[in-house]
C-alpha atoms as one frame of an Amber mdcrd trajectory, in Angstrom:
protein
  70.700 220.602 -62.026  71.067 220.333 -57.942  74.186 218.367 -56.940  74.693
 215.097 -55.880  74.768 215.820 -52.205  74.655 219.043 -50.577  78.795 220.541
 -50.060  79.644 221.074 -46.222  78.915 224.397 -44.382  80.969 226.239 -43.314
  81.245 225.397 -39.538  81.182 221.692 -40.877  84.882 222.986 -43.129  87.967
 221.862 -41.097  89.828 224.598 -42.492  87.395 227.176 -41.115  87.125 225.692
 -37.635  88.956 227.173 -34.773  91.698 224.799 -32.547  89.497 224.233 -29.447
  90.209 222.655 -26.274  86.859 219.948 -24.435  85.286 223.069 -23.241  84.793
 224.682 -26.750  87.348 227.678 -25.761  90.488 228.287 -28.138  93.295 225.723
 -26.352  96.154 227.885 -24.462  99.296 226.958 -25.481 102.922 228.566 -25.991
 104.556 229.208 -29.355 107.318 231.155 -30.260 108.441 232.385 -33.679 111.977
 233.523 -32.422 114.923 232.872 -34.696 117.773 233.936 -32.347 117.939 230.160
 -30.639 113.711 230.526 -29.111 111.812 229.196 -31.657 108.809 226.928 -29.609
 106.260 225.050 -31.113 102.765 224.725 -29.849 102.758 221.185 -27.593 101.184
 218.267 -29.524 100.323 214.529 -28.645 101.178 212.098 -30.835  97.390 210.666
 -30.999  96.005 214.278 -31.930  98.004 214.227 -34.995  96.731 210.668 -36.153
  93.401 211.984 -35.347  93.293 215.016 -37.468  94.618 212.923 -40.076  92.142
 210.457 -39.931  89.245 212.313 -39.262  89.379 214.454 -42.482  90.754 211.758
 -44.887  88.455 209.187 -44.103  85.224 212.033 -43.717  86.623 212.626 -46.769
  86.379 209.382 -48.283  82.269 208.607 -46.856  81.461 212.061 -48.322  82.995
 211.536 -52.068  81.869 207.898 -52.357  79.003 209.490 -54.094  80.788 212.215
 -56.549  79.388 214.667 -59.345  82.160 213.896 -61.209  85.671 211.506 -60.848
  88.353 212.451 -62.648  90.909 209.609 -63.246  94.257 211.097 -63.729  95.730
 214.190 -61.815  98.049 215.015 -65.072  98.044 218.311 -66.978  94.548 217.265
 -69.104  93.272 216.490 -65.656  94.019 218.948 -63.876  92.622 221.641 -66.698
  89.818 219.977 -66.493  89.222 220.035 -62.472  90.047 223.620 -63.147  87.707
 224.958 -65.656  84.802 222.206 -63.508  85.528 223.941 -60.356  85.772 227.521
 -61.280  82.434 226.951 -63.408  80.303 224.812 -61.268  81.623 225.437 -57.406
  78.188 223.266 -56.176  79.505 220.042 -57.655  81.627 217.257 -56.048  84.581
 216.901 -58.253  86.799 214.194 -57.248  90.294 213.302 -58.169  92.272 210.350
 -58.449  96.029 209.988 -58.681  97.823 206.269 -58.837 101.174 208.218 -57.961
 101.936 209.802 -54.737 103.090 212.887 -56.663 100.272 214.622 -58.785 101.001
 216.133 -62.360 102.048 213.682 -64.353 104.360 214.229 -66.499 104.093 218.488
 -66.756 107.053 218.891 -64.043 109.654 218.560 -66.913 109.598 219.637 -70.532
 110.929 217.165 -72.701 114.095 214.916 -72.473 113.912 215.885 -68.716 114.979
 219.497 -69.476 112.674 222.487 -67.613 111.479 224.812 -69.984 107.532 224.043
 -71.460 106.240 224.661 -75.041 102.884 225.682 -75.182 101.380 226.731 -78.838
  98.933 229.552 -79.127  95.606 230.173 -78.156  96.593 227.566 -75.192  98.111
 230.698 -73.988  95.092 231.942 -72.872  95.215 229.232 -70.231  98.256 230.414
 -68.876  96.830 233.759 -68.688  94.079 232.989 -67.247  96.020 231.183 -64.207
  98.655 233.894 -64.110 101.589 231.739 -65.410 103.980 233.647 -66.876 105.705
 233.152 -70.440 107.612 234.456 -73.170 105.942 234.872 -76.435 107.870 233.097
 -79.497 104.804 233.919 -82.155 102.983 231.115 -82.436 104.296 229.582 -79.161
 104.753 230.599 -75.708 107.440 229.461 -73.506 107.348 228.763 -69.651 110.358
 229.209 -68.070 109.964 225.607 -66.077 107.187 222.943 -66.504 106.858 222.999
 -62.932 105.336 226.731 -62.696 102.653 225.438 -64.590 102.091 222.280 -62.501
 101.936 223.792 -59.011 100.231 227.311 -60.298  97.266 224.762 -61.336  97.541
 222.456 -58.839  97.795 224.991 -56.261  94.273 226.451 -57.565  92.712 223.546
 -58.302  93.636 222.206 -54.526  92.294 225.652 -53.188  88.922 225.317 -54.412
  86.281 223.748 -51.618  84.251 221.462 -53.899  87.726 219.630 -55.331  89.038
 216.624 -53.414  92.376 215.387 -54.717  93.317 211.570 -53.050  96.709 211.141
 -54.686  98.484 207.180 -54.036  95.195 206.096 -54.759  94.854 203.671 -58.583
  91.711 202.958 -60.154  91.625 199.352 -60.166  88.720 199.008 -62.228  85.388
 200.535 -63.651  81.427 199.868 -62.348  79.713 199.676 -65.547  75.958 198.527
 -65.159  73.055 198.887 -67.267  71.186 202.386 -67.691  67.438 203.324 -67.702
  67.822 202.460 -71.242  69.200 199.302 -71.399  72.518 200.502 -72.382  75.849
 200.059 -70.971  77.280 202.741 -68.918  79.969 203.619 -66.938  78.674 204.488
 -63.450  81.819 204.964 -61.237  85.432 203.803 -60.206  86.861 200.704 -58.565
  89.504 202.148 -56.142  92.356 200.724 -54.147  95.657 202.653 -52.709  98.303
 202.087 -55.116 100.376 200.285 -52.919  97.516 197.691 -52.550  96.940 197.830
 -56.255 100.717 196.603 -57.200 100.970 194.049 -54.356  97.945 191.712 -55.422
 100.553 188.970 -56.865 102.179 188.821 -53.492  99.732 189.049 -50.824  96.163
 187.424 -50.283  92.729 188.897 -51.581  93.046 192.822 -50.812  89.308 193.894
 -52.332  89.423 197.183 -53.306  86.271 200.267 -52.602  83.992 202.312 -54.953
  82.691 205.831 -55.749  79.873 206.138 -57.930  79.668 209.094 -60.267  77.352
 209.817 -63.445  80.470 211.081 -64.991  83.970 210.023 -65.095  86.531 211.493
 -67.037  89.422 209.549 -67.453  93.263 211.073 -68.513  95.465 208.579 -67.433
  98.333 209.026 -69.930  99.602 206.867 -72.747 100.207 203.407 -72.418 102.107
 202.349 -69.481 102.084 200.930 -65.968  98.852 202.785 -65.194  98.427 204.992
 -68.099  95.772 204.443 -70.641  93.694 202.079 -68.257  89.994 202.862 -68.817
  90.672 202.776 -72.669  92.915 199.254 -72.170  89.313 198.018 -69.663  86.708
 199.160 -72.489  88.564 196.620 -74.492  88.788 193.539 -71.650  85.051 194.695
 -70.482  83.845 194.405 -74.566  82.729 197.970 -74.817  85.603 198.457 -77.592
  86.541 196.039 -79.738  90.448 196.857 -80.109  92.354 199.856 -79.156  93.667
 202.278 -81.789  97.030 202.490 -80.803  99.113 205.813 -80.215 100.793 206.354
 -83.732 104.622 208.205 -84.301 104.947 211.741 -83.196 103.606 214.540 -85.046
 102.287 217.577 -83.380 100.935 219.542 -85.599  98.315 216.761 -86.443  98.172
 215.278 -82.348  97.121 218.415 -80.285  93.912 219.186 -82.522  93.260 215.591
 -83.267  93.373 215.134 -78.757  91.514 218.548 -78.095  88.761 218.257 -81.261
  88.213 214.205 -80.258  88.039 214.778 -76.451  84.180 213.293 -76.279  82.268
 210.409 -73.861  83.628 207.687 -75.476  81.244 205.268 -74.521  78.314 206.155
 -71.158  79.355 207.698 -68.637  82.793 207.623 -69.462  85.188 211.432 -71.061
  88.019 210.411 -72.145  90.680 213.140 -72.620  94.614 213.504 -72.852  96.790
 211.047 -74.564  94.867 208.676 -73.388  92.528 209.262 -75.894  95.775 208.586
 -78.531  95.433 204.905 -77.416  91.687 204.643 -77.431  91.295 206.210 -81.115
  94.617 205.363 -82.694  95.908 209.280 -82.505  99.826 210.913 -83.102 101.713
 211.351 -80.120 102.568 214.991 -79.635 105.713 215.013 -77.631 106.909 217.968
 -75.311 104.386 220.475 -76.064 101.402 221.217 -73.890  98.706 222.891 -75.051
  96.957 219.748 -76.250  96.679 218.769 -72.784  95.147 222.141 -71.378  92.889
 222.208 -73.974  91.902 218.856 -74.084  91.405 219.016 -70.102  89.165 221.917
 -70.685  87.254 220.534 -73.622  86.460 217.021 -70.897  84.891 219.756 -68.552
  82.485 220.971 -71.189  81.701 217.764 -72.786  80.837 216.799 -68.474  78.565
 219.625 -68.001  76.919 218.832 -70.982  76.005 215.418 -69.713  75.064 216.687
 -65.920  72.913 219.992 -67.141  70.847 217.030 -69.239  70.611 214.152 -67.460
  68.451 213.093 -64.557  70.146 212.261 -61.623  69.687 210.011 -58.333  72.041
 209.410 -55.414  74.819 210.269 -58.537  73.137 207.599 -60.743  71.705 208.408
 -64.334  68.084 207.301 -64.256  66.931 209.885 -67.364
């Protein structure tokens, strides 16, 4: 299946394009990397760092508002699954969306705020395959902080030219609109910066933007102040009738239960992470990890699945 819309070249790639001054020639400039008392920067206006700024983000922002896929939630499901999407399928448009201005969730810390992450085997493999270190416990591994993890993924994820993270930014609701066959599907996000998104009881109407997608896979978290919201709209937009409520911790039932049960839950619409605890009712696991990874991995599958058999227009499903 051909993408969406065709990735930039690479002269169109900011990152690949030289500094040039009006007359196309590299600028001339003096910089110094002297550490005895000389250390010059390169001269800068004020306006040419608003401009670079702008330019990208909001080039950024026309060129993903038609994605191959959206991925709600730049946790640790998330992330594995922008991962595993990117490293198989570098011609899509994956797009990711973090409420909080720092991505990862809740993977910096281990549990009770202390560093060290629990990962149970074959999650491992993971780990391995991202070249995150670990000491092997038997049926466990260990990483030495939760935060090697985070930034060794996020880091790769970030790195790859067909994955657009816009962090601060909250889904504020879902497009859902009927399909070719008269069903109900989930055709995109309703976005707003998050800022915007918590201020609506104190200011005037702020209306919010869209990207359309023909998937989304949502891993917002369990419930909280913006965790577990597509499962908490399915319910509001009639698409489920109640939610299923996380139940009392138990991993050795949770992390199979997340990673076997991480399906499109309804159109359109992946649910993975402990999100999907709320949305079918699932244990908790508590501070171990590799429900998440595999869970985020499993979301990536079930979304190729959908794009390698659907027909698709202008990143709408029409068969």
């Amino acid at each position: 299946m051909a993408p969406v819309a065709t990735l930039p070249t690479s002269e169109q790639n900011p990152v690949l394009l030289a500094k040039a001054n009006a007359n196309g020639s590299k600028a001339d400039f003096h910089a110094s990397e002297d550490y005895n008392g000389n250390y010059q920067f390169a001269p800068i206006e004020e306006a040419q760092v608003s401009r670079a700024m702008i330019k990208r983000y909001f080039n950024t922002m026309y060129d993903r508002a038609v994605s191959d896929v959206v991925i709600i939630g730049a946790g640790s499901a998330g992330l594995s699954c922008a991962y595993h999407l990117g490293k198989s399928r570098p011609d899509l448009k994956i797009t990711i969306l973090e409420a909080n201005v720092a991505p990862g969730g809740g993977a910096w810390l281990g549990g009770q705020l202390m560093t060290p992450m629990v990962v149970r085997k074959p999650a491992d493999r993971f780990l391995e395959e991202l070249g995150v270190p670990y000491e092997d416990e038997g049926a466990f591994v260990v990483v030495k902080h939760a935060a090697l993890f985070t930034s060794t993924i996020l880091s790769k994820v970030l790195a790859m030219p067909n994955v657009v993270l816009m962090n601060a930014t909250a889904v504020e609701d879902l497009i859902i609109r009927e399909d070719f066959e008269g069903k109900q599907r989930v055709a995109g996000v309703v976005t707003n910066w998050t800022l915007v998104a918590l201020n609506h009881d104190t200011q005037s109407c702020m209306d919010p933007n869209t990207i359309t997608a023909p998937v989304i896979v949502t891993a917002t978290g369990h419930d909280g102040p913006m965790g577990a919201f597509s499962a908490k709209r399915l319910v509001s937009a009639g698409l489920l009738k109640e939610l299923g409520n996380m139940r009392g911790l138990d991993m050795n039932r949770s992390e199979p239960a997340i990673v076997n049960g991480t399906r499109e839950v309804t159109p359109g619409l992946i649910m993975a992470g402990m999100e999907l605890s709320e949305h079918d009712g699932a244990n908790r696991m508590g501070p171990t990890f590799g429900g998440m990874m595999g869970s985020g991995v499993k979301a990536a599958h079930e979304a190729l699945r959908i794009l390698e058999s659907a027909r698709i227009i202008n990143g709408r499903v029409v068969g």
